PDB file of C-alpha atoms in Angstrom:
ATOM      1  CA  UNK A   1     -13.293  11.470 -10.188  1.00 44.00           C
ATOM      2  CA  UNK A   2     -12.540   7.551 -10.131  1.00 44.00           C
ATOM      3  CA  UNK A   3     -13.528   8.249  -6.857  1.00 44.00           C
ATOM      4  CA  UNK A   4     -15.897   5.011  -5.519  1.00 42.00           C
ATOM      5  CA  UNK A   5     -12.775   3.093  -4.072  1.00 40.00           C
ATOM      6  CA  UNK A   6     -13.346   1.465  -0.609  1.00 42.00           C
ATOM      7  CA  UNK A   7      -9.827   0.461  -0.309  1.00 42.00           C
ATOM      8  CA  UNK A   8      -9.152   1.091   3.501  1.00 46.00           C
ATOM      9  CA  UNK A   9      -5.779   2.778   4.216  1.00 54.00           C
ATOM     10  CA  UNK A  10      -4.426   5.074   7.010  1.00 83.00           C
ATOM     11  CA  UNK A  11      -4.601   8.945   7.265  1.00 94.00           C
ATOM     12  CA  UNK A  12      -1.750  10.643   6.146  1.00 95.00           C
ATOM     13  CA  UNK A  13      -0.795  14.018   7.280  1.00 97.00           C
ATOM     14  CA  UNK A  14       1.106  15.798   4.854  1.00 98.00           C
ATOM     15  CA  UNK A  15       4.004  17.932   6.168  1.00 98.00           C
ATOM     16  CA  UNK A  16       4.974  21.687   5.036  1.00 98.00           C
ATOM     17  CA  UNK A  17       7.362  20.543   2.540  1.00 98.00           C
ATOM     18  CA  UNK A  18       4.740  17.965   0.692  1.00 98.00           C
ATOM     19  CA  UNK A  19       2.371  20.303   1.244  1.00 98.00           C
ATOM     20  CA  UNK A  20       4.712  22.787  -0.990  1.00 98.00           C
ATOM     21  CA  UNK A  21       4.775  20.170  -3.535  1.00 98.00           C
ATOM     22  CA  UNK A  22       1.810  19.522  -3.465  1.00 98.00           C
ATOM     23  CA  UNK A  23       0.494  22.882  -4.115  1.00 98.00           C
ATOM     24  CA  UNK A  24       3.008  23.145  -6.927  1.00 98.00           C
ATOM     25  CA  UNK A  25       1.487  20.373  -8.766  1.00 98.00           C
ATOM     26  CA  UNK A  26      -2.110  22.307  -8.001  1.00 98.00           C
ATOM     27  CA  UNK A  27      -1.024  25.254  -9.984  1.00 98.00           C
ATOM     28  CA  UNK A  28      -0.076  23.847 -12.775  1.00 98.00           C
ATOM     29  CA  UNK A  29      -3.224  21.343 -13.105  1.00 98.00           C
ATOM     30  CA  UNK A  30      -5.640  24.759 -12.452  1.00 98.00           C
ATOM     31  CA  UNK A  31      -3.908  26.510 -15.287  1.00 98.00           C
ATOM     32  CA  UNK A  32      -4.010  23.080 -17.680  1.00 98.00           C
ATOM     33  CA  UNK A  33      -8.018  23.693 -16.827  1.00 98.00           C
ATOM     34  CA  UNK A  34      -7.631  27.508 -17.318  1.00 98.00           C
ATOM     35  CA  UNK A  35      -6.837  26.503 -20.793  1.00 98.00           C
ATOM     36  CA  UNK A  36      -9.072  23.684 -21.528  1.00 98.00           C
ATOM     37  CA  UNK A  37     -11.918  26.387 -20.231  1.00 98.00           C
ATOM     38  CA  UNK A  38     -11.034  28.996 -22.678  1.00 98.00           C
ATOM     39  CA  UNK A  39     -11.082  26.229 -25.398  1.00 98.00           C
ATOM     40  CA  UNK A  40     -14.662  25.536 -24.906  1.00 98.00           C
ATOM     41  CA  UNK A  41     -16.927  26.337 -27.927  1.00 98.00           C
ATOM     42  CA  UNK A  42     -19.668  25.150 -29.819  1.00 98.00           C
ATOM     43  CA  UNK A  43     -18.219  22.602 -32.639  1.00 98.00           C
ATOM     44  CA  UNK A  44     -14.898  21.287 -30.304  1.00 98.00           C
ATOM     45  CA  UNK A  45     -14.557  17.988 -29.831  1.00 98.00           C
ATOM     46  CA  UNK A  46     -13.810  16.436 -26.650  1.00 98.00           C
ATOM     47  CA  UNK A  47     -10.783  15.010 -27.447  1.00 98.00           C
ATOM     48  CA  UNK A  48      -9.329  18.228 -28.394  1.00 98.00           C
ATOM     49  CA  UNK A  49      -9.721  20.301 -24.828  1.00 98.00           C
ATOM     50  CA  UNK A  50      -7.962  16.910 -23.737  1.00 98.00           C
ATOM     51  CA  UNK A  51      -5.095  17.442 -25.943  1.00 98.00           C
ATOM     52  CA  UNK A  52      -5.047  21.149 -24.793  1.00 98.00           C
ATOM     53  CA  UNK A  53      -4.813  19.688 -20.578  1.00 98.00           C
ATOM     54  CA  UNK A  54      -2.420  17.097 -22.115  1.00 98.00           C
ATOM     55  CA  UNK A  55       0.258  19.458 -24.034  1.00 98.00           C
ATOM     56  CA  UNK A  56       0.131  21.946 -20.923  1.00 98.00           C
ATOM     57  CA  UNK A  57       0.292  19.475 -18.185  1.00 98.00           C
ATOM     58  CA  UNK A  58       3.815  17.515 -19.918  1.00 98.00           C
ATOM     59  CA  UNK A  59       5.418  21.242 -20.980  1.00 98.00           C
ATOM     60  CA  UNK A  60       5.559  22.090 -17.495  1.00 98.00           C
ATOM     61  CA  UNK A  61       7.212  18.594 -16.642  1.00 98.00           C
ATOM     62  CA  UNK A  62       4.376  17.346 -14.857  1.00 98.00           C
ATOM     63  CA  UNK A  63       1.947  14.135 -15.498  1.00 98.00           C
ATOM     64  CA  UNK A  64      -1.661  13.799 -15.915  1.00 98.00           C
ATOM     65  CA  UNK A  65      -2.974  12.338 -12.858  1.00 98.00           C
ATOM     66  CA  UNK A  66      -5.325  10.275 -14.787  1.00 98.00           C
ATOM     67  CA  UNK A  67      -3.795   9.102 -17.536  1.00 98.00           C
ATOM     68  CA  UNK A  68      -3.976   5.229 -17.334  1.00 97.00           C
ATOM     69  CA  UNK A  69      -5.139   5.272 -13.995  1.00 97.00           C
ATOM     70  CA  UNK A  70      -6.934   1.984 -13.883  1.00 95.00           C
ATOM     71  CA  UNK A  71      -7.080   2.120 -17.451  1.00 96.00           C
ATOM     72  CA  UNK A  72      -8.205   5.162 -18.540  1.00 97.00           C
ATOM     73  CA  UNK A  73      -6.882   6.944 -21.679  1.00 97.00           C
ATOM     74  CA  UNK A  74      -7.809  10.710 -21.430  1.00 98.00           C
ATOM     75  CA  UNK A  75      -5.782  13.355 -19.271  1.00 98.00           C
ATOM     76  CA  UNK A  76      -9.198  14.913 -18.089  1.00 98.00           C
ATOM     77  CA  UNK A  77     -12.395  13.345 -17.696  1.00 98.00           C
ATOM     78  CA  UNK A  78     -14.789  15.135 -19.994  1.00 98.00           C
ATOM     79  CA  UNK A  79     -18.382  14.630 -19.205  1.00 98.00           C
ATOM     80  CA  UNK A  80     -21.744  16.374 -20.971  1.00 98.00           C
ATOM     81  CA  UNK A  81     -25.045  17.067 -20.064  1.00 98.00           C
ATOM     82  CA  UNK A  82     -26.502  13.751 -18.013  1.00 98.00           C
ATOM     83  CA  UNK A  83     -22.909  12.862 -17.934  1.00 98.00           C
ATOM     84  CA  UNK A  84     -21.644  13.257 -14.146  1.00 98.00           C
ATOM     85  CA  UNK A  85     -18.174  11.934 -13.998  1.00 98.00           C
ATOM     86  CA  UNK A  86     -15.576   9.943 -16.185  1.00 98.00           C
ATOM     87  CA  UNK A  87     -16.482  10.789 -19.991  1.00 98.00           C
ATOM     88  CA  UNK A  88     -14.096   9.610 -21.721  1.00 98.00           C
ATOM     89  CA  UNK A  89     -12.418  12.078 -24.824  1.00 98.00           C
ATOM     90  CA  UNK A  90     -13.245  11.457 -28.216  1.00 98.00           C
ATOM     91  CA  UNK A  91     -14.316  12.512 -31.344  1.00 98.00           C
ATOM     92  CA  UNK A  92     -17.824  14.142 -29.763  1.00 98.00           C
ATOM     93  CA  UNK A  93     -18.585  17.378 -30.423  1.00 98.00           C
ATOM     94  CA  UNK A  94     -19.948  20.121 -27.463  1.00 98.00           C
ATOM     95  CA  UNK A  95     -22.812  22.186 -28.822  1.00 98.00           C
ATOM     96  CA  UNK A  96     -24.445  25.713 -27.682  1.00 98.00           C
ATOM     97  CA  UNK A  97     -26.650  25.105 -25.175  1.00 98.00           C
ATOM     98  CA  UNK A  98     -25.041  22.395 -23.579  1.00 98.00           C
ATOM     99  CA  UNK A  99     -22.578  21.784 -20.110  1.00 98.00           C
ATOM    100  CA  UNK A 100     -19.488  20.187 -20.044  1.00 98.00           C
ATOM    101  CA  UNK A 101     -17.668  19.220 -16.751  1.00 98.00           C
ATOM    102  CA  UNK A 102     -14.094  18.809 -16.923  1.00 98.00           C
ATOM    103  CA  UNK A 103     -12.417  16.557 -13.754  1.00 98.00           C
ATOM    104  CA  UNK A 104      -8.448  16.075 -14.160  1.00 98.00           C
ATOM    105  CA  UNK A 105      -5.067  16.498 -11.875  1.00 98.00           C
ATOM    106  CA  UNK A 106      -1.552  17.064 -12.590  1.00 98.00           C
ATOM    107  CA  UNK A 107       1.475  14.737 -11.001  1.00 98.00           C
ATOM    108  CA  UNK A 108       4.662  16.698  -9.823  1.00 98.00           C
ATOM    109  CA  UNK A 109       7.667  15.357  -7.929  1.00 97.00           C
ATOM    110  CA  UNK A 110       5.480  12.639  -6.404  1.00 98.00           C
ATOM    111  CA  UNK A 111       2.037  14.323  -5.392  1.00 98.00           C
ATOM    112  CA  UNK A 112      -0.723  14.453  -7.205  1.00 98.00           C
ATOM    113  CA  UNK A 113      -3.305  17.452  -7.522  1.00 98.00           C
ATOM    114  CA  UNK A 114      -7.047  17.124  -8.570  1.00 98.00           C
ATOM    115  CA  UNK A 115      -9.918  19.868  -9.361  1.00 98.00           C
ATOM    116  CA  UNK A 116     -13.107  20.107 -11.511  1.00 98.00           C
ATOM    117  CA  UNK A 117     -15.551  22.714 -13.499  1.00 98.00           C
ATOM    118  CA  UNK A 118     -18.433  23.020 -14.976  1.00 98.00           C
ATOM    119  CA  UNK A 119     -19.124  25.457 -17.620  1.00 98.00           C
ATOM    120  CA  UNK A 120     -21.839  26.148 -20.073  1.00 98.00           C
ATOM    121  CA  UNK A 121     -21.323  26.120 -24.054  1.00 98.00           C
ATOM    122  CA  UNK A 122     -22.405  29.617 -25.405  1.00 98.00           C
ATOM    123  CA  UNK A 123     -26.079  30.368 -23.987  1.00 98.00           C
ATOM    124  CA  UNK A 124     -27.406  28.469 -21.829  1.00 98.00           C
ATOM    125  CA  UNK A 125     -30.590  27.381 -20.179  1.00 98.00           C
ATOM    126  CA  UNK A 126     -31.611  29.116 -16.607  1.00 98.00           C
ATOM    127  CA  UNK A 127     -31.591  25.910 -14.941  1.00 98.00           C
ATOM    128  CA  UNK A 128     -28.634  24.877 -16.182  1.00 98.00           C
ATOM    129  CA  UNK A 129     -27.202  28.059 -15.168  1.00 98.00           C
ATOM    130  CA  UNK A 130     -28.581  27.507 -11.580  1.00 98.00           C
ATOM    131  CA  UNK A 131     -27.389  23.837 -11.171  1.00 98.00           C
ATOM    132  CA  UNK A 132     -23.281  24.918 -12.086  1.00 98.00           C
ATOM    133  CA  UNK A 133     -23.688  28.207  -9.468  1.00 98.00           C
ATOM    134  CA  UNK A 134     -25.119  26.029  -6.464  1.00 98.00           C
ATOM    135  CA  UNK A 135     -22.859  23.047  -7.385  1.00 98.00           C
ATOM    136  CA  UNK A 136     -19.963  25.588  -6.744  1.00 98.00           C
ATOM    137  CA  UNK A 137     -21.562  27.512  -4.441  1.00 98.00           C
ATOM    138  CA  UNK A 138     -22.270  23.906  -2.074  1.00 98.00           C
ATOM    139  CA  UNK A 139     -18.574  23.326  -2.151  1.00 98.00           C
ATOM    140  CA  UNK A 140     -17.788  26.439  -0.311  1.00 98.00           C
ATOM    141  CA  UNK A 141     -20.393  25.889   1.871  1.00 98.00           C
ATOM    142  CA  UNK A 142     -18.642  22.550   2.662  1.00 98.00           C
ATOM    143  CA  UNK A 143     -14.878  23.707   2.839  1.00 98.00           C
ATOM    144  CA  UNK A 144     -16.701  26.457   5.533  1.00 98.00           C
ATOM    145  CA  UNK A 145     -16.343  23.442   7.863  1.00 98.00           C
ATOM    146  CA  UNK A 146     -13.210  22.194   6.925  1.00 98.00           C
ATOM    147  CA  UNK A 147     -11.083  23.098   9.789  1.00 98.00           C
ATOM    148  CA  UNK A 148      -8.963  22.044  12.629  1.00 98.00           C
ATOM    149  CA  UNK A 149     -11.267  19.695  14.785  1.00 97.00           C
ATOM    150  CA  UNK A 150     -14.064  19.346  12.713  1.00 97.00           C
ATOM    151  CA  UNK A 151     -15.617  15.770  11.676  1.00 97.00           C
ATOM    152  CA  UNK A 152     -15.366  14.608   7.990  1.00 98.00           C
ATOM    153  CA  UNK A 153     -18.754  14.279   8.039  1.00 97.00           C
ATOM    154  CA  UNK A 154     -19.789  18.123   8.683  1.00 98.00           C
ATOM    155  CA  UNK A 155     -18.474  18.904   5.128  1.00 98.00           C
ATOM    156  CA  UNK A 156     -21.075  16.115   3.150  1.00 98.00           C
ATOM    157  CA  UNK A 157     -23.689  17.925   5.736  1.00 98.00           C
ATOM    158  CA  UNK A 158     -23.356  21.194   4.359  1.00 98.00           C
ATOM    159  CA  UNK A 159     -22.999  20.811   0.953  1.00 98.00           C
ATOM    160  CA  UNK A 160     -26.309  18.612   1.088  1.00 98.00           C
ATOM    161  CA  UNK A 161     -28.151  21.326   2.770  1.00 98.00           C
ATOM    162  CA  UNK A 162     -27.252  23.629   0.259  1.00 98.00           C
ATOM    163  CA  UNK A 163     -28.437  21.400  -2.414  1.00 98.00           C
ATOM    164  CA  UNK A 164     -31.478  20.965  -1.329  1.00 98.00           C
ATOM    165  CA  UNK A 165     -32.443  24.409  -0.676  1.00 98.00           C
ATOM    166  CA  UNK A 166     -32.316  24.370  -4.357  1.00 98.00           C
ATOM    167  CA  UNK A 167     -34.438  20.962  -4.604  1.00 98.00           C
ATOM    168  CA  UNK A 168     -31.387  19.643  -6.235  1.00 98.00           C
ATOM    169  CA  UNK A 169     -30.047  15.491  -6.304  1.00 98.00           C
ATOM    170  CA  UNK A 170     -26.684  14.780  -4.602  1.00 98.00           C
ATOM    171  CA  UNK A 171     -24.884  12.088  -6.322  1.00 98.00           C
ATOM    172  CA  UNK A 172     -23.700   9.376  -3.654  1.00 97.00           C
ATOM    173  CA  UNK A 173     -22.049   6.854  -5.164  1.00 96.00           C
ATOM    174  CA  UNK A 174     -19.002   9.098  -6.247  1.00 97.00           C
ATOM    175  CA  UNK A 175     -17.496  11.184  -3.198  1.00 98.00           C
ATOM    176  CA  UNK A 176     -14.352  12.985  -2.287  1.00 98.00           C
ATOM    177  CA  UNK A 177     -11.171  11.745  -0.962  1.00 98.00           C
ATOM    178  CA  UNK A 178      -7.470  12.190   1.169  1.00 98.00           C
ATOM    179  CA  UNK A 179      -4.584  12.267  -1.854  1.00 98.00           C
ATOM    180  CA  UNK A 180      -0.986  12.940  -1.856  1.00 98.00           C
ATOM    181  CA  UNK A 181       1.718  10.405  -3.294  1.00 98.00           C
ATOM    182  CA  UNK A 182      -1.292   8.433  -4.166  1.00 97.00           C
ATOM    183  CA  UNK A 183      -4.228  10.017  -6.430  1.00 98.00           C
ATOM    184  CA  UNK A 184      -7.037   8.146  -3.673  1.00 97.00           C
ATOM    185  CA  UNK A 185      -5.723   8.286  -0.087  1.00 97.00           C
ATOM    186  CA  UNK A 186      -8.240   7.954   3.042  1.00 97.00           C
ATOM    187  CA  UNK A 187     -10.311   9.675   3.927  1.00 97.00           C
ATOM    188  CA  UNK A 188     -13.341   9.388   1.880  1.00 97.00           C
ATOM    189  CA  UNK A 189     -15.112  12.452   1.996  1.00 98.00           C
ATOM    190  CA  UNK A 190     -19.312  12.098   1.262  1.00 98.00           C
ATOM    191  CA  UNK A 191     -21.205  15.049  -0.005  1.00 97.00           C
ATOM    192  CA  UNK A 192     -23.862  14.382   1.865  1.00 98.00           C
ATOM    193  CA  UNK A 193     -25.234  13.433   5.053  1.00 96.00           C
ATOM    194  CA  UNK A 194     -24.012   9.751   6.067  1.00 94.00           C
ATOM    195  CA  UNK A 195     -25.376   9.800   9.369  1.00 93.00           C
ATOM    196  CA  UNK A 196     -21.895   9.402  10.677  1.00 92.00           C
ATOM    197  CA  UNK A 197     -19.319  12.071  12.018  1.00 94.00           C
ATOM    198  CA  UNK A 198     -16.598  10.597  10.095  1.00 95.00           C
ATOM    199  CA  UNK A 199     -12.645  11.482  11.257  1.00 96.00           C
ATOM    200  CA  UNK A 200     -11.704  14.598  13.105  1.00 97.00           C
ATOM    201  CA  UNK A 201      -9.837  16.855  10.405  1.00 98.00           C
ATOM    202  CA  UNK A 202      -6.105  17.382  11.870  1.00 97.00           C
ATOM    203  CA  UNK A 203      -3.216  20.336  10.266  1.00 98.00           C
ATOM    204  CA  UNK A 204      -2.249  18.477   7.359  1.00 98.00           C
ATOM    205  CA  UNK A 205      -4.701  16.786   6.047  1.00 98.00           C
ATOM    206  CA  UNK A 206      -4.935  17.098   2.459  1.00 98.00           C
ATOM    207  CA  UNK A 207      -8.845  16.116   0.588  1.00 98.00           C
ATOM    208  CA  UNK A 208     -10.062  16.881  -2.823  1.00 98.00           C
ATOM    209  CA  UNK A 209     -14.442  18.211  -1.690  1.00 98.00           C
ATOM    210  CA  UNK A 210     -16.009  17.320  -4.949  1.00 98.00           C
ATOM    211  CA  UNK A 211     -19.723  17.918  -4.660  1.00 98.00           C
ATOM    212  CA  UNK A 212     -21.419  16.658  -7.750  1.00 98.00           C
ATOM    213  CA  UNK A 213     -25.180  18.002  -8.490  1.00 98.00           C
ATOM    214  CA  UNK A 214     -28.007  17.113 -10.700  1.00 98.00           C
ATOM    215  CA  UNK A 215     -31.598  18.826 -11.611  1.00 98.00           C
ATOM    216  CA  UNK A 216     -33.319  15.499 -10.824  1.00 98.00           C
ATOM    217  CA  UNK A 217     -32.792  12.146  -9.256  1.00 97.00           C
ATOM    218  CA  UNK A 218     -28.995  11.590  -7.612  1.00 97.00           C
ATOM    219  CA  UNK A 219     -29.358   7.766  -8.902  1.00 97.00           C
ATOM    220  CA  UNK A 220     -26.829   7.080 -11.628  1.00 98.00           C
ATOM    221  CA  UNK A 221     -26.288   4.514 -14.111  1.00 98.00           C
ATOM    222  CA  UNK A 222     -22.656   3.485 -15.684  1.00 98.00           C
ATOM    223  CA  UNK A 223     -22.168   3.063 -19.393  1.00 97.00           C
ATOM    224  CA  UNK A 224     -21.424  -0.164 -20.725  1.00 96.00           C
ATOM    225  CA  UNK A 225     -17.790   0.829 -21.506  1.00 93.00           C
ATOM    226  CA  UNK A 226     -17.296   0.757 -16.982  1.00 95.00           C
ATOM    227  CA  UNK A 227     -16.235   4.300 -17.280  1.00 97.00           C
ATOM    228  CA  UNK A 228     -18.981   7.167 -18.060  1.00 98.00           C
ATOM    229  CA  UNK A 229     -21.574   7.659 -15.089  1.00 98.00           C
ATOM    230  CA  UNK A 230     -24.991   9.689 -15.767  1.00 98.00           C
ATOM    231  CA  UNK A 231     -27.996  10.373 -14.310  1.00 98.00           C
ATOM    232  CA  UNK A 232     -30.773   7.951 -14.284  1.00 98.00           C
ATOM    233  CA  UNK A 233     -33.325  10.300 -15.534  1.00 98.00           C
ATOM    234  CA  UNK A 234     -31.144  12.224 -18.111  1.00 98.00           C
ATOM    235  CA  UNK A 235     -31.069  14.998 -15.942  1.00 98.00           C
ATOM    236  CA  UNK A 236     -28.337  17.529 -16.038  1.00 98.00           C
ATOM    237  CA  UNK A 237     -25.392  17.011 -13.887  1.00 98.00           C
ATOM    238  CA  UNK A 238     -22.572  19.536 -12.529  1.00 98.00           C
ATOM    239  CA  UNK A 239     -19.144  19.154 -10.592  1.00 98.00           C
ATOM    240  CA  UNK A 240     -16.979  21.227  -9.307  1.00 98.00           C
ATOM    241  CA  UNK A 241     -13.849  20.131  -7.039  1.00 98.00           C
ATOM    242  CA  UNK A 242     -10.491  21.645  -5.819  1.00 98.00           C
ATOM    243  CA  UNK A 243      -7.573  20.317  -3.428  1.00 98.00           C
ATOM    244  CA  UNK A 244      -7.681  21.807  -0.092  1.00 98.00           C
ATOM    245  CA  UNK A 245      -5.566  21.271   2.716  1.00 98.00           C
ATOM    246  CA  UNK A 246      -6.500  21.465   6.338  1.00 98.00           C
ATOM    247  CA  UNK A 247      -4.551  24.581   8.672  1.00 98.00           C
ATOM    248  CA  UNK A 248      -3.524  24.569  12.180  1.00 96.00           C
ATOM    249  CA  UNK A 249      -5.423  27.779  12.646  1.00 93.00           C
ATOM    250  CA  UNK A 250      -8.616  29.173  10.149  1.00 93.00           C
ATOM    251  CA  UNK A 251     -10.187  27.776   7.488  1.00 96.00           C
ATOM    252  CA  UNK A 252      -8.708  25.613   5.174  1.00 98.00           C
ATOM    253  CA  UNK A 253      -6.264  26.623   2.064  1.00 98.00           C
ATOM    254  CA  UNK A 254      -7.206  25.906  -1.464  1.00 98.00           C
ATOM    255  CA  UNK A 255      -4.579  24.319  -3.850  1.00 98.00           C
ATOM    256  CA  UNK A 256      -6.136  24.366  -6.817  1.00 98.00           C
ATOM    257  CA  UNK A 257      -6.931  28.071  -6.894  1.00 96.00           C
ATOM    258  CA  UNK A 258      -3.607  30.144  -8.033  1.00 84.00           C
TER     259      UNK A 258
END
């Protein structure tokens, strides 16, 4: 989600009060995601799904994190089949057998949240089911490494290792990121082994971890609109993301799961 940024900023650790605020924003995003997923069916338009997300988020007194960000027109990025990220909601209808990635966030009390899910429309192929499942699994493999004292690079290394077990491509152009008062903050959180260890994770660090895997190449093409990113070979892509916080002791906490 807009995560190919390269502007460098200082890593900002969050206080317990800030994390509490981010959790409130995250729960709104999670509930909005549940509403959208429940509406996914054959024949629904991506515009209709986006309106559901918008109405829920603003109805809870929050603002969509994505709407207007860099000029993006929607509340959610809704990407279908070979589309990886940044799908613009519109008149396109979902059809039986499609897979759809929904990426959204909520802004509340000065703080952002961010999450993504990929689901099938009706009956989907066994390959598509595997892709969605392994993408989710790779997220959880990654966050096993998201503990105080480990390095950011440990996350991407674990994600890529799990994806490779299934022969899946790991998108490199779009990566995870820190977030808080801004939707994108340092550090960058790659989903692959960059060969660099990266910053040490410390308590209070809040990051979005978001593997994007494909059934084919990891290479990306961007549409003439400058937004929609798709697999270069037209293969299916899936996306799974949560906002997490590094704790003083033990595993990280996932803010965007109720």
